[in-house]
């Protein structure tokens, strides 16, 4: 442990911390928000103590070397507490995916908005609601799940979320429940007059053998400035299958932090596709844990960072048990003065024999001032495993560009075609045609409008 | 149609084209032959606007336009087409989508309506039939994983779709076995018309057995040193390039 880390761990900070404002008022009514649940109150009190003790990560903190926090801290965010009745169904029209056939759940500024949801057709065995109402009405349903999957989390933002959680989505599938149509969750953010932070906490549990496809989309109304610091906890029972698509396409002024914590039961399958289009500043941590053997975890991703954008994906996949497999396949396109960070760690413990793990990160850089920091890491302590990793950073081949131009296609369109070609396998992995078309269009538009 | 006068071009410090003159009329097929390093491919590349060549002197007029002033895509839009010696693989770019984008970009620049999906498919089917090609290559990424023959066939298919006024075939025969060569040549012949000129750049006389040229030019040291009818190609085949290049030097 370094000297700096020791200090942080042993000496509580006397001065005000950089994130005190995020939790304004939280310390006073922790018990009230915890609904009188002693286990939750204790988790939140502990989290609050961690926040006060840890302070903000610095450039020397592991995992934050390339991801500066200054712009985030400078905003001096306050918790969002304005009422959200002003948002009506018509406001959603602009952010919908054309042709997407799905059950729809909507959260506005981190709060569950039942009046905007379309969930009448959900099959039996599926329960969907807000965290706040679930804590009030049926807190037992959350015990051993809420905060237990994430634990302390990987950094201060997880602790902030635990201390400050206010509402969020709860989705519980009973054993054997199968949802055939996708469930779309729209996380809509609306800017306020002052910079606001929402800290929603989401919980998804699939019972043994349950199956679902979850499409999460983070979107904004207009060019709002705000911050979302969300934590999503997912537990998959034995043989459960979750297809999870996460599309983050927010206002150019948005700050976004997500910590996704996954716990997979035996022989379960998780297939996640992450599409990161922005935002001003976005950090996503995917923390995957196996709780049973023969589970498969497949993480696919595409990020597109342009001028004044930072997109950061951190992955932490830990194989503690034998016979599981994990795949990380991420591609990035960075242009203008954009910056992207990819940090993937796959840890294979001594007992995790027959682990099958592969990680790949390929990047396309379109300008001299764009930056990619990529760091795939394998730590292997078992001796009978199949593991690989690879990373590339390249540019558009002039030959390819010339070939397209020689057929009458203008340079900007040719660049768009080549980038979409590069991103194609990731977009295809979304599986759903309406979603694929939507993402291809969004990526294409951003590339065409952006300065190269 | 195409008028090249005193064209000089460098690659880096080296002068490759050293004063090239050529006149191509509508509907004519010209073969450019020459030994390796004579400047054949450079000539094709300069005409199509590829980067990496510096034109130091001379002019190229195509259909009244100053060709050298135009971007590669503008050259394509006024009717120039280069069939590549080494067609480029474009992973992830669907062949049909690519062709539709190309055709519609060209149509749009001419003030014509863009083709909708149905008319485009119909046109593709029709052109495939003319060239005796099957449609499996349409669903694949452009040239990606194609065999050498498939790549060359795809070039000719693009030519059939884009209907250029001048097609430059840059060593289209290189790397093809005789069967593949015949298929490609049949395709080219099917596309001959009184409005379409062709510049067939080749090292071997063999291709000209299948694509009969109206004129044959011999390129050496960056200049055309001899022009004639198709019998010139036969003479070259028989005697090699040595005699003619030597004669020139003497």
XYZ file of C-alpha atoms in Angstrom:
702
model
C 0.000 0.000 0.000
C 1.350 3.437 -0.859
C 1.849 6.135 1.742
C -0.929 8.217 0.245
C -3.402 5.372 0.404
C -2.498 4.686 4.006
C -3.262 8.253 4.912
C -6.654 8.089 3.338
C -7.483 4.844 5.019
C -6.499 5.840 8.498
C -7.130 9.543 8.847
C -10.642 10.829 8.363
C -10.646 14.120 6.506
C -11.209 17.157 8.632
C -11.906 19.604 5.807
C -15.099 19.568 3.755
C -14.955 16.926 1.015
C -15.477 17.613 -2.686
C -18.743 15.692 -2.783
C -20.371 16.966 0.387
C -22.856 18.897 -1.728
C -24.016 15.682 -3.444
C -25.264 14.415 -0.099
C -26.607 17.631 1.344
C -29.295 16.673 3.807
C -28.634 12.942 3.495
C -26.887 12.540 6.839
C -29.904 13.826 8.719
C -32.538 11.465 7.461
C -30.754 8.277 6.571
C -33.124 6.295 8.714
C -36.123 7.933 7.124
C -35.027 7.085 3.578
C -34.033 3.602 4.645
C -37.640 3.070 5.602
C -36.706 2.064 9.120
C -34.693 -0.867 7.798
C -31.768 -1.333 10.059
C -29.646 -3.243 7.521
C -30.046 -0.519 4.937
C -29.489 2.282 7.412
C -26.269 0.603 8.451
C -25.080 0.244 4.834
C -25.780 3.880 4.193
C -24.098 5.102 7.336
C -21.021 3.054 6.461
C -21.067 4.415 2.918
C -21.278 7.955 4.232
C -18.265 7.326 6.436
C -16.358 5.937 3.412
C -17.204 9.014 1.346
C -15.975 11.331 4.092
C -12.869 9.246 4.618
C -11.918 8.714 0.982
C -12.376 12.092 -0.661
C -12.008 12.330 -4.411
C -9.743 10.037 -6.427
C -6.708 11.814 -7.848
C -4.572 11.158 -10.905
C -2.482 8.870 -8.704
C -5.444 6.725 -7.714
C -5.556 3.357 -9.464
C -8.256 3.469 -12.117
C -8.361 7.261 -12.369
C -5.046 8.017 -13.987
C -6.513 9.082 -17.324
C -9.883 10.249 -16.106
C -9.679 13.723 -14.654
C -12.350 14.691 -12.145
C -11.763 18.410 -12.061
C -14.542 19.352 -14.487
C -16.964 17.158 -12.556
C -16.081 18.565 -9.136
C -16.104 22.149 -10.395
C -19.803 21.895 -11.210
C -20.555 21.680 -7.497
C -23.644 19.534 -8.041
C -26.533 19.445 -5.565
C -29.043 16.609 -5.243
C -31.988 16.908 -7.581
C -35.134 17.458 -5.571
C -37.384 19.393 -7.919
C -40.723 17.778 -8.651
C -40.921 16.143 -12.055
C -44.603 16.315 -12.849
C -43.820 18.677 -15.738
C -42.624 15.808 -17.972
C -45.465 14.304 -19.977
C -45.663 11.433 -22.432
C -45.317 13.790 -25.428
C -41.874 14.824 -24.207
C -40.735 11.267 -24.747
C -41.556 11.281 -28.457
C -38.228 12.817 -29.427
C -36.173 10.240 -27.605
C -37.963 7.057 -28.665
C -36.403 4.455 -30.927
C -38.543 4.234 -34.073
C -40.100 0.829 -34.479
C -38.894 -0.585 -31.181
C -41.469 -2.976 -29.808
C -40.916 -3.183 -26.067
C -42.407 -2.846 -22.631
C -41.450 0.608 -21.437
C -40.263 1.843 -18.080
C -39.343 5.485 -17.576
C -37.330 7.214 -14.896
C -36.998 10.990 -14.865
C -33.953 12.440 -13.138
C -33.440 9.126 -11.433
C -36.985 8.778 -10.133
C -39.376 6.089 -11.171
C -42.179 7.676 -13.203
C -45.091 5.201 -13.277
C -47.334 7.582 -15.219
C -44.922 7.365 -18.191
C -44.465 3.593 -18.096
C -46.188 1.109 -20.397
C -45.993 -2.187 -18.566
C -49.541 -3.556 -18.764
C -48.533 -6.517 -20.872
C -45.743 -7.790 -18.689
C -46.195 -11.484 -18.105
C -46.824 -13.129 -14.792
C -43.870 -13.476 -12.499
C -42.379 -10.112 -13.386
C -42.472 -7.333 -10.894
C -41.476 -3.798 -11.812
C -41.553 -0.775 -9.576
C -39.691 2.117 -8.024
C -37.094 1.591 -5.311
C -38.732 4.107 -3.025
C -42.140 2.468 -3.176
C -40.703 -1.016 -2.873
C -38.762 -0.049 0.233
C -41.940 1.373 1.712
C -44.245 -1.488 0.777
C -42.210 -4.659 0.616
C -38.679 -4.136 1.883
C -38.186 -7.862 2.455
C -38.069 -8.378 -1.308
C -34.830 -6.402 -1.396
C -33.020 -7.939 1.497
C -29.857 -9.803 0.564
C -29.923 -8.052 -2.793
C -29.842 -4.275 -2.442
C -26.277 -3.145 -1.625
C -25.269 -6.801 -1.178
C -24.373 -7.423 -4.803
C -22.245 -4.310 -5.084
C -20.797 -4.420 -1.590
C -18.630 -1.405 -0.987
C -18.270 -0.940 -4.730
C -15.118 -0.134 -6.600
C -14.744 3.552 -5.767
C -16.121 6.580 -4.009
C -18.980 7.047 -6.465
C -20.504 3.734 -5.459
C -20.313 4.827 -1.813
C -21.843 8.178 -2.735
C -24.684 6.373 -4.426
C -25.301 4.085 -1.487
C -25.262 7.020 0.918
C -27.382 9.224 -1.309
C -29.748 6.780 -3.047
C -33.183 8.184 -3.346
C -35.115 6.124 -5.885
C -34.499 3.863 -8.863
C -35.824 0.840 -10.653
C -36.599 -2.503 -9.118
C -37.196 -5.369 -11.514
C -37.679 -8.835 -10.105
C -38.328 -11.919 -12.211
C -39.503 -14.995 -10.449
C -38.038 -18.396 -11.034
C -38.770 -19.500 -14.583
C -40.330 -16.221 -15.723
C -39.682 -15.510 -19.397
C -40.285 -12.099 -20.923
C -40.418 -12.395 -24.682
C -40.577 -8.749 -25.714
C -37.670 -6.590 -24.608
C -38.094 -4.354 -21.589
C -36.933 -0.858 -22.363
C -35.848 1.391 -19.520
C -35.570 5.047 -20.469
C -33.463 7.069 -18.055
C -34.514 10.573 -18.990
C -32.671 13.547 -17.588
C -33.964 17.092 -17.603
C -31.631 19.907 -16.649
C -32.571 22.304 -13.864
C -31.516 25.926 -13.382
C -28.712 24.834 -11.099
C -26.395 21.849 -11.703
C -28.113 18.823 -10.199
C -26.965 15.304 -9.513
C -29.270 12.301 -9.412
C -28.109 9.122 -7.682
C -30.516 6.403 -8.681
C -30.048 2.867 -7.475
C -31.357 0.072 -9.653
C -31.851 -3.554 -8.853
C -32.527 -6.352 -11.333
C -32.915 -9.943 -10.267
C -33.648 -12.912 -12.468
C -34.711 -15.991 -10.580
C -33.509 -19.455 -11.586
C -34.181 -20.111 -15.262
C -35.700 -16.682 -15.893
C -35.020 -14.940 -19.200
C -35.294 -11.339 -20.305
C -33.892 -8.716 -22.607
C -33.309 -5.358 -20.976
C -32.669 -2.259 -23.058
C -31.481 0.651 -20.959
C -31.167 4.028 -22.569
C -29.761 7.162 -20.996
C -31.121 10.227 -22.775
C -31.604 13.945 -22.136
C -34.127 16.576 -23.011
C -32.219 19.298 -24.846
C -28.661 20.214 -24.006
C -29.108 19.970 -20.264
C -26.244 20.100 -17.816
C -26.590 17.537 -15.029
C -24.912 14.558 -13.483
C -26.182 11.033 -13.064
C -24.361 8.791 -10.631
C -26.123 5.463 -10.881
C -25.460 2.032 -9.524
C -27.096 -0.998 -11.044
C -27.044 -4.295 -9.214
C -27.933 -7.426 -11.144
C -28.291 -10.932 -9.783
C -28.795 -13.859 -12.116
C -30.077 -17.097 -10.695
C -29.076 -20.523 -11.861
C -29.638 -21.023 -15.640
C -30.973 -17.475 -16.013
C -30.339 -15.588 -19.247
C -30.166 -11.819 -19.475
C -29.559 -9.872 -22.648
C -28.661 -6.404 -21.562
C -28.282 -3.473 -23.955
C -27.105 -0.173 -22.569
C -27.156 2.888 -24.767
C -25.827 6.112 -23.393
C -26.516 9.069 -25.707
C -26.913 12.138 -23.575
C -26.643 15.892 -23.863
C -23.188 17.276 -24.712
C -23.163 18.812 -21.234
C -24.057 15.698 -19.291
C -21.890 13.937 -16.721
C -22.520 10.248 -16.326
C -21.282 7.650 -13.892
C -22.520 4.086 -13.836
C -21.354 1.215 -11.718
C -22.832 -2.067 -12.907
C -22.383 -4.928 -10.465
C -23.300 -8.369 -11.701
C -23.535 -11.611 -9.782
C -24.029 -14.689 -11.921
C -25.385 -17.973 -10.718
C -24.413 -21.390 -12.033
C -24.824 -21.904 -15.771
C -26.325 -18.447 -16.219
C -25.631 -16.300 -19.239
C -25.182 -12.575 -19.366
C -24.827 -10.881 -22.737
C -24.259 -7.142 -22.442
C -23.826 -4.608 -25.221
C -22.702 -1.138 -24.173
C -22.952 1.752 -26.590
C -21.377 4.974 -25.295
C -21.976 8.040 -27.424
C -21.701 10.787 -24.819
C -22.000 13.079 -22.809
C -19.352 15.497 -21.832
C -17.873 13.092 -19.330
C -18.867 9.491 -18.836
C -17.420 6.777 -16.663
C -18.775 3.239 -16.616
C -17.526 0.434 -14.399
C -18.611 -3.113 -15.189
C -17.895 -5.385 -12.251
C -18.637 -9.024 -12.931
C -18.589 -11.855 -10.418
C -19.360 -15.533 -10.786
C -21.225 -17.231 -7.973
C -21.532 -20.577 -9.732
C -19.689 -22.659 -12.309
C -20.355 -22.888 -16.069
C -21.593 -19.310 -16.283
C -20.916 -17.158 -19.326
C -20.391 -13.430 -19.329
C -20.167 -11.650 -22.648
C -19.427 -7.930 -22.705
C -19.517 -6.107 -26.001
C -19.089 -2.397 -26.414
C -18.705 0.569 -28.704
C -17.716 4.061 -27.693
C -17.572 7.160 -29.817
C -15.855 10.169 -28.294
C -15.607 13.500 -30.098
C -14.672 17.039 -29.208
C -14.921 17.878 -25.520
C -15.951 14.336 -24.690
C -14.435 11.845 -22.350
C -15.702 8.278 -22.362
C -14.243 5.790 -19.936
C -15.062 2.095 -19.595
C -13.567 0.105 -16.780
C -14.085 -3.621 -16.542
C -13.323 -5.897 -13.658
C -14.080 -9.549 -14.278
C -13.101 -11.954 -11.560
C -13.000 -15.702 -12.088
C -12.921 -17.232 -8.635
C -14.603 -20.498 -9.673
C -13.728 -23.034 -12.373
C -15.410 -23.551 -15.739
C -16.733 -20.053 -16.417
C -16.125 -18.006 -19.530
C -15.927 -14.292 -20.122
C -15.513 -12.225 -23.274
C -14.864 -8.533 -23.583
C -15.035 -7.140 -27.095
C -14.863 -3.367 -27.167
C -14.323 -1.015 -30.058
C -13.838 2.720 -29.966
C -13.853 5.588 -32.415
C -12.289 8.812 -31.212
C -12.269 12.027 -33.197
C -11.682 15.758 -32.788
C -10.241 16.368 -29.365
C -12.114 13.423 -27.931
C -10.676 11.129 -25.325
C -11.464 7.528 -24.487
C -10.250 5.235 -21.760
C -10.518 1.456 -21.779
C -9.310 -0.420 -18.752
C -10.164 -4.070 -18.568
C -9.013 -6.453 -15.892
C -9.655 -10.170 -15.984
C -8.535 -11.916 -12.843
C -8.319 -15.696 -12.773
C -7.854 -17.102 -9.295
C -5.821 -20.209 -8.585
C -8.911 -22.385 -8.260
C -10.576 -21.097 -11.401
C -9.359 -23.932 -13.649
C -10.808 -24.298 -17.162
C -11.526 -20.606 -17.316
C -12.043 -19.353 -20.845
C -11.423 -15.615 -21.046
C -10.755 -13.326 -23.982
C -10.478 -9.578 -24.078
C -10.078 -7.362 -27.088
C -10.093 -3.613 -27.502
C -9.721 -2.056 -30.937
C -9.688 1.655 -31.562
C -9.938 3.911 -34.552
C -8.465 7.382 -34.147
C -9.655 9.948 -36.659
C -7.580 12.963 -35.685
C -4.168 13.864 -34.359
C -5.624 15.453 -31.259
C -7.811 12.504 -30.268
C -6.583 10.306 -27.437
C -7.124 6.695 -26.416
C -5.719 5.147 -23.274
C -6.182 1.416 -23.388
C -5.104 -1.057 -20.787
C -6.255 -4.659 -21.026
C -4.918 -6.778 -18.204
C -4.997 -10.468 -17.487
C -3.965 -11.725 -14.088
C -3.857 -15.489 -14.109
C -3.088 -17.694 -11.149
C -4.631 -20.938 -12.424
C -2.633 -23.207 -14.745
C -5.274 -24.875 -16.894
C -7.005 -21.955 -18.604
C -7.554 -20.467 -22.034
C -6.994 -16.727 -21.910
C -6.129 -14.086 -24.470
C -6.111 -10.369 -24.851
C -5.303 -7.900 -27.555
C -5.517 -4.236 -28.223
C -5.068 -2.076 -31.299
C -5.128 1.622 -32.025
C -5.214 2.555 -35.697
C -6.380 5.032 -38.251
C -8.551 4.862 -41.330
C -6.465 3.401 -44.124
C -5.963 6.035 -46.848
C -6.349 3.230 -49.392
C -9.851 2.460 -48.170
C -10.837 6.097 -48.234
C -9.506 6.491 -51.765
C -11.311 3.390 -52.965
C -14.658 4.783 -51.821
C -13.948 8.258 -53.184
C -12.945 6.795 -56.536
C -16.524 5.518 -56.755
C -18.019 8.993 -56.347
C -18.558 8.938 -52.591
C -17.538 12.145 -50.795
C -14.819 11.986 -48.168
C -17.116 12.647 -45.147
C -19.577 9.953 -46.238
C -16.719 7.583 -47.000
C -15.333 8.119 -43.504
C -18.769 7.497 -42.043
C -19.098 4.261 -44.017
C -15.705 3.004 -42.906
C -16.342 3.849 -39.262
C -19.724 2.152 -39.365
C -18.043 -0.800 -41.022
C -15.555 -0.916 -38.165
C -18.348 -0.622 -35.593
C -20.645 -2.970 -37.493
C -20.016 -6.166 -35.536
C -20.784 -4.381 -32.265
C -23.954 -2.786 -33.598
C -25.007 -6.178 -34.980
C -24.550 -7.665 -31.511
C -27.512 -5.565 -30.342
C -29.616 -8.164 -32.114
C -32.733 -6.039 -32.283
C -33.162 -4.531 -35.767
C -34.875 -1.317 -34.642
C -32.153 -0.718 -32.096
C -29.416 -1.513 -34.614
C -30.816 0.974 -37.124
C -31.167 3.609 -34.443
C -27.617 3.206 -33.162
C -26.127 3.103 -36.676
C -27.953 6.322 -37.478
C -26.830 8.013 -34.258
C -23.230 6.963 -34.768
C -23.330 8.002 -38.431
C -24.829 11.400 -37.669
C -22.300 12.171 -34.987
C -19.452 11.221 -37.290
C -20.743 13.262 -40.166
C -21.398 16.397 -38.135
C -18.249 16.189 -36.107
C -15.017 17.888 -37.017
C -12.582 15.138 -37.920
C -13.100 12.387 -74.542
C -9.676 12.156 -72.862
C -6.778 14.325 -73.864
C -3.417 14.010 -72.151
C -0.700 16.468 -73.103
C 2.917 16.459 -71.950
C 2.018 14.895 -68.584
C 4.874 14.760 -66.082
C 4.480 13.341 -62.606
C 6.750 12.526 -59.679
C 6.641 10.046 -56.891
C 8.763 11.666 -54.222
C 11.842 13.009 -55.992
C 11.609 10.591 -58.864
C 10.040 11.589 -62.154
C 7.918 8.658 -63.339
C 5.880 10.195 -66.127
C 8.138 12.188 -68.433
C 5.886 13.908 -70.919
C 3.030 11.555 -71.778
C 0.659 12.325 -74.649
C -2.544 10.401 -75.362
C -5.839 11.063 -77.111
C -8.822 8.762 -76.527
C -12.030 9.273 -78.494
C -15.573 8.176 -77.523
C -16.110 4.429 -77.659
C -12.461 3.647 -78.332
C -10.539 0.978 -76.510
C -6.875 1.773 -75.980
C -4.355 -0.619 -74.555
C -1.348 0.719 -72.688
C 1.446 -1.794 -72.551
C 4.923 -1.573 -71.205
C 7.595 -3.229 -69.144
C 7.538 -3.179 -65.367
C 8.405 0.235 -63.989
C 7.486 2.049 -67.190
C 4.854 4.161 -65.430
C 1.642 2.334 -66.439
C 0.125 2.174 -62.977
C 1.318 5.674 -62.116
C -0.539 6.924 -65.159
C -3.747 5.141 -64.067
C -3.396 6.501 -60.549
C -2.746 10.069 -61.625
C -5.852 9.960 -63.814
C -7.998 8.736 -60.920
C -6.617 11.278 -58.423
C -4.850 9.040 -55.981
C -2.659 10.768 -53.392
C 1.096 10.417 -53.447
C 1.744 11.696 -56.981
C 2.847 15.178 -57.875
C 1.967 16.414 -61.333
C 4.724 18.808 -62.381
C 3.727 19.614 -65.939
C 1.205 18.966 -68.659
C -2.579 18.757 -68.736
C -5.395 16.226 -68.695
C -8.755 17.181 -70.139
C -11.664 14.814 -69.720
C -14.950 15.601 -71.409
C -14.034 19.294 -71.348
C -13.057 19.330 -67.662
C -9.575 19.972 -66.273
C -9.288 16.572 -64.629
C -6.261 17.344 -62.492
C -8.167 20.062 -60.632
C -10.831 17.636 -59.429
C -11.087 15.526 -56.281
C -11.273 11.737 -56.840
C -15.022 11.670 -56.129
C -15.621 14.508 -58.593
C -13.742 12.609 -61.276
C -15.940 9.587 -60.647
C -19.061 11.709 -60.865
C -18.195 13.042 -64.309
C -17.708 9.508 -65.569
C -14.225 8.262 -64.775
C -13.826 4.756 -63.375
C -10.695 2.960 -62.223
C -10.767 -0.811 -61.940
C -8.055 -1.373 -59.329
C -5.127 -3.669 -59.809
C -5.492 -4.517 -56.123
C -9.126 -3.936 -55.102
C -9.275 -2.792 -51.482
C -11.041 -4.878 -48.831
C -13.564 -2.937 -46.780
C -14.487 -5.066 -43.752
C -17.942 -4.317 -42.411
C -19.023 -2.292 -45.453
C -21.780 -4.166 -47.220
C -21.331 -4.436 -50.980
C -24.912 -3.554 -51.844
C -24.966 -0.581 -49.491
C -21.655 0.614 -50.900
C -22.840 0.390 -54.510
C -26.066 2.161 -53.737
C -24.213 5.008 -52.004
C -21.835 5.289 -54.964
C -24.514 5.193 -57.636
C -26.731 7.675 -55.843
C -23.829 10.063 -55.186
C -23.110 10.023 -58.919
C -26.770 10.411 -59.876
C -27.260 13.245 -57.427
C -24.302 15.159 -58.815
C -25.888 14.937 -62.249
C -29.193 16.261 -60.981
C -30.858 12.857 -61.332
C -33.142 11.358 -58.730
C -31.667 8.887 -56.277
C -32.751 5.312 -56.924
C -35.031 3.783 -54.326
C -34.293 0.352 -52.917
C -36.562 -1.512 -55.335
C -35.294 0.121 -58.520
C -31.756 -0.333 -57.290
C -32.232 -4.049 -56.663
C -33.780 -4.446 -60.091
C -30.837 -2.702 -61.726
C -28.382 -4.864 -59.806
C -30.096 -8.079 -60.858
C -30.112 -6.978 -64.468
C -26.404 -6.107 -64.475
C -25.489 -9.320 -62.696
C -27.228 -11.222 -65.440
C -25.348 -9.415 -68.185
C -22.074 -10.329 -66.493
C -23.183 -13.897 -65.643
C -22.413 -13.324 -61.967
C -24.333 -14.765 -59.045
C -25.659 -12.492 -56.345
C -23.794 -14.012 -53.396
C -21.163 -11.300 -53.494
C -23.762 -8.606 -52.908
C -24.388 -9.659 -49.340
C -20.747 -9.727 -48.352
C -18.536 -6.864 -47.220
C -16.810 -5.179 -50.150
C -14.004 -7.443 -51.402
C -13.546 -8.799 -47.899
C -12.361 -12.379 -48.051
C -12.938 -12.430 -51.814
C -10.664 -14.554 -53.986
C -8.532 -12.733 -56.524
C -10.996 -13.549 -59.285
C -13.989 -12.439 -57.233
C -12.325 -9.120 -56.516
C -11.735 -8.437 -60.187
C -15.253 -9.494 -61.053
C -16.550 -7.148 -58.400
C -14.631 -4.317 -60.042
C -16.265 -5.046 -63.366
C -19.653 -5.303 -61.686
C -19.146 -1.863 -60.131
C -18.273 -0.579 -63.571
C -21.494 -2.061 -64.929
C -23.487 -0.341 -62.201
C -21.811 3.062 -62.372
C -21.745 3.243 -66.204
C -18.650 5.379 -66.643
C -17.697 7.237 -69.819
C -14.108 6.180 -69.410
C -13.022 3.016 -67.664
C -9.385 2.498 -66.763
C -8.571 -1.172 -66.233
C -5.333 -1.252 -64.265
C -3.687 -4.640 -64.823
C -7.054 -6.291 -64.458
C -5.501 -9.535 -65.708
C -2.814 -9.732 -63.044
C -3.136 -12.748 -60.808
C -6.022 -14.295 -62.763
C -6.001 -17.804 -64.142
C -7.276 -18.266 -67.668
C -10.859 -19.108 -66.649
C -11.162 -16.089 -64.386
C -9.581 -13.946 -67.061
C -12.168 -15.064 -69.580
C -15.038 -14.233 -67.239
C -13.664 -10.773 -66.528
C -12.959 -10.108 -70.191
C -16.453 -11.246 -71.182
C -17.810 -8.764 -68.641
C -15.722 -5.968 -70.059
C -16.795 -6.801 -73.596
C -20.444 -6.799 -72.568
C -19.942 -3.238 -71.378
C -18.371 -1.926 -74.556
C -20.480 0.725 -76.183
C -20.059 3.671 -78.565
C -20.280 6.042 -75.587
C -17.832 4.242 -73.351
C -14.099 4.492 -73.806
C -11.640 2.168 -72.153
C -8.024 2.355 -71.210
C -6.686 -1.146 -70.712
C -3.386 -1.102 -68.842
C -1.563 -4.414 -69.029
C 1.806 -6.033 -69.041
C 0.746 -9.033 -71.104
C -0.608 -9.405 -74.582
C -2.803 -12.271 -73.334
C -5.588 -9.990 -72.068
C -5.824 -8.410 -75.513
C -6.795 -11.776 -76.988
C -10.017 -11.358 -75.093
C -10.448 -7.599 -75.048
C -9.630 -6.450 -78.518
C -8.250 -2.928 -78.497
C -8.617 -0.331 -81.241
C -5.202 1.090 -80.420
C -2.119 -0.156 -78.648
C 0.471 2.141 -77.059
C 3.818 1.219 -75.654
C 4.841 3.085 -72.547
C 8.500 3.178 -71.579
C 10.349 5.476 -69.201
C 7.241 7.533 -68.653
C 6.450 8.293 -72.270
C 4.514 6.654 -75.055
C 7.176 5.584 -77.464
C 5.109 3.782 -80.016
C 1.437 3.569 -81.002
C -0.297 1.293 -83.426
C -3.214 -1.048 -83.974
C -3.729 -4.395 -82.257
C -1.025 -5.996 -84.381
C 1.491 -4.028 -82.319
C 0.532 -6.091 -79.299
C 1.265 -9.301 -81.215
C 4.601 -7.974 -82.292
C 5.415 -7.158 -78.670
C 4.433 -10.623 -77.589
C 6.734 -12.127 -80.151
C 9.756 -9.927 -79.682
C 9.360 -8.697 -76.106
C 9.752 -5.097 -75.074
C 13.491 -5.103 -75.575
C 13.578 -4.368 -79.286
C 11.251 -1.404 -79.099
C 12.742 0.121 -76.001
C 16.218 -0.460 -77.393
C 15.263 1.082 -80.709
C 14.058 4.136 -78.890
C 17.294 4.463 -76.980
C 19.398 4.149 -80.116
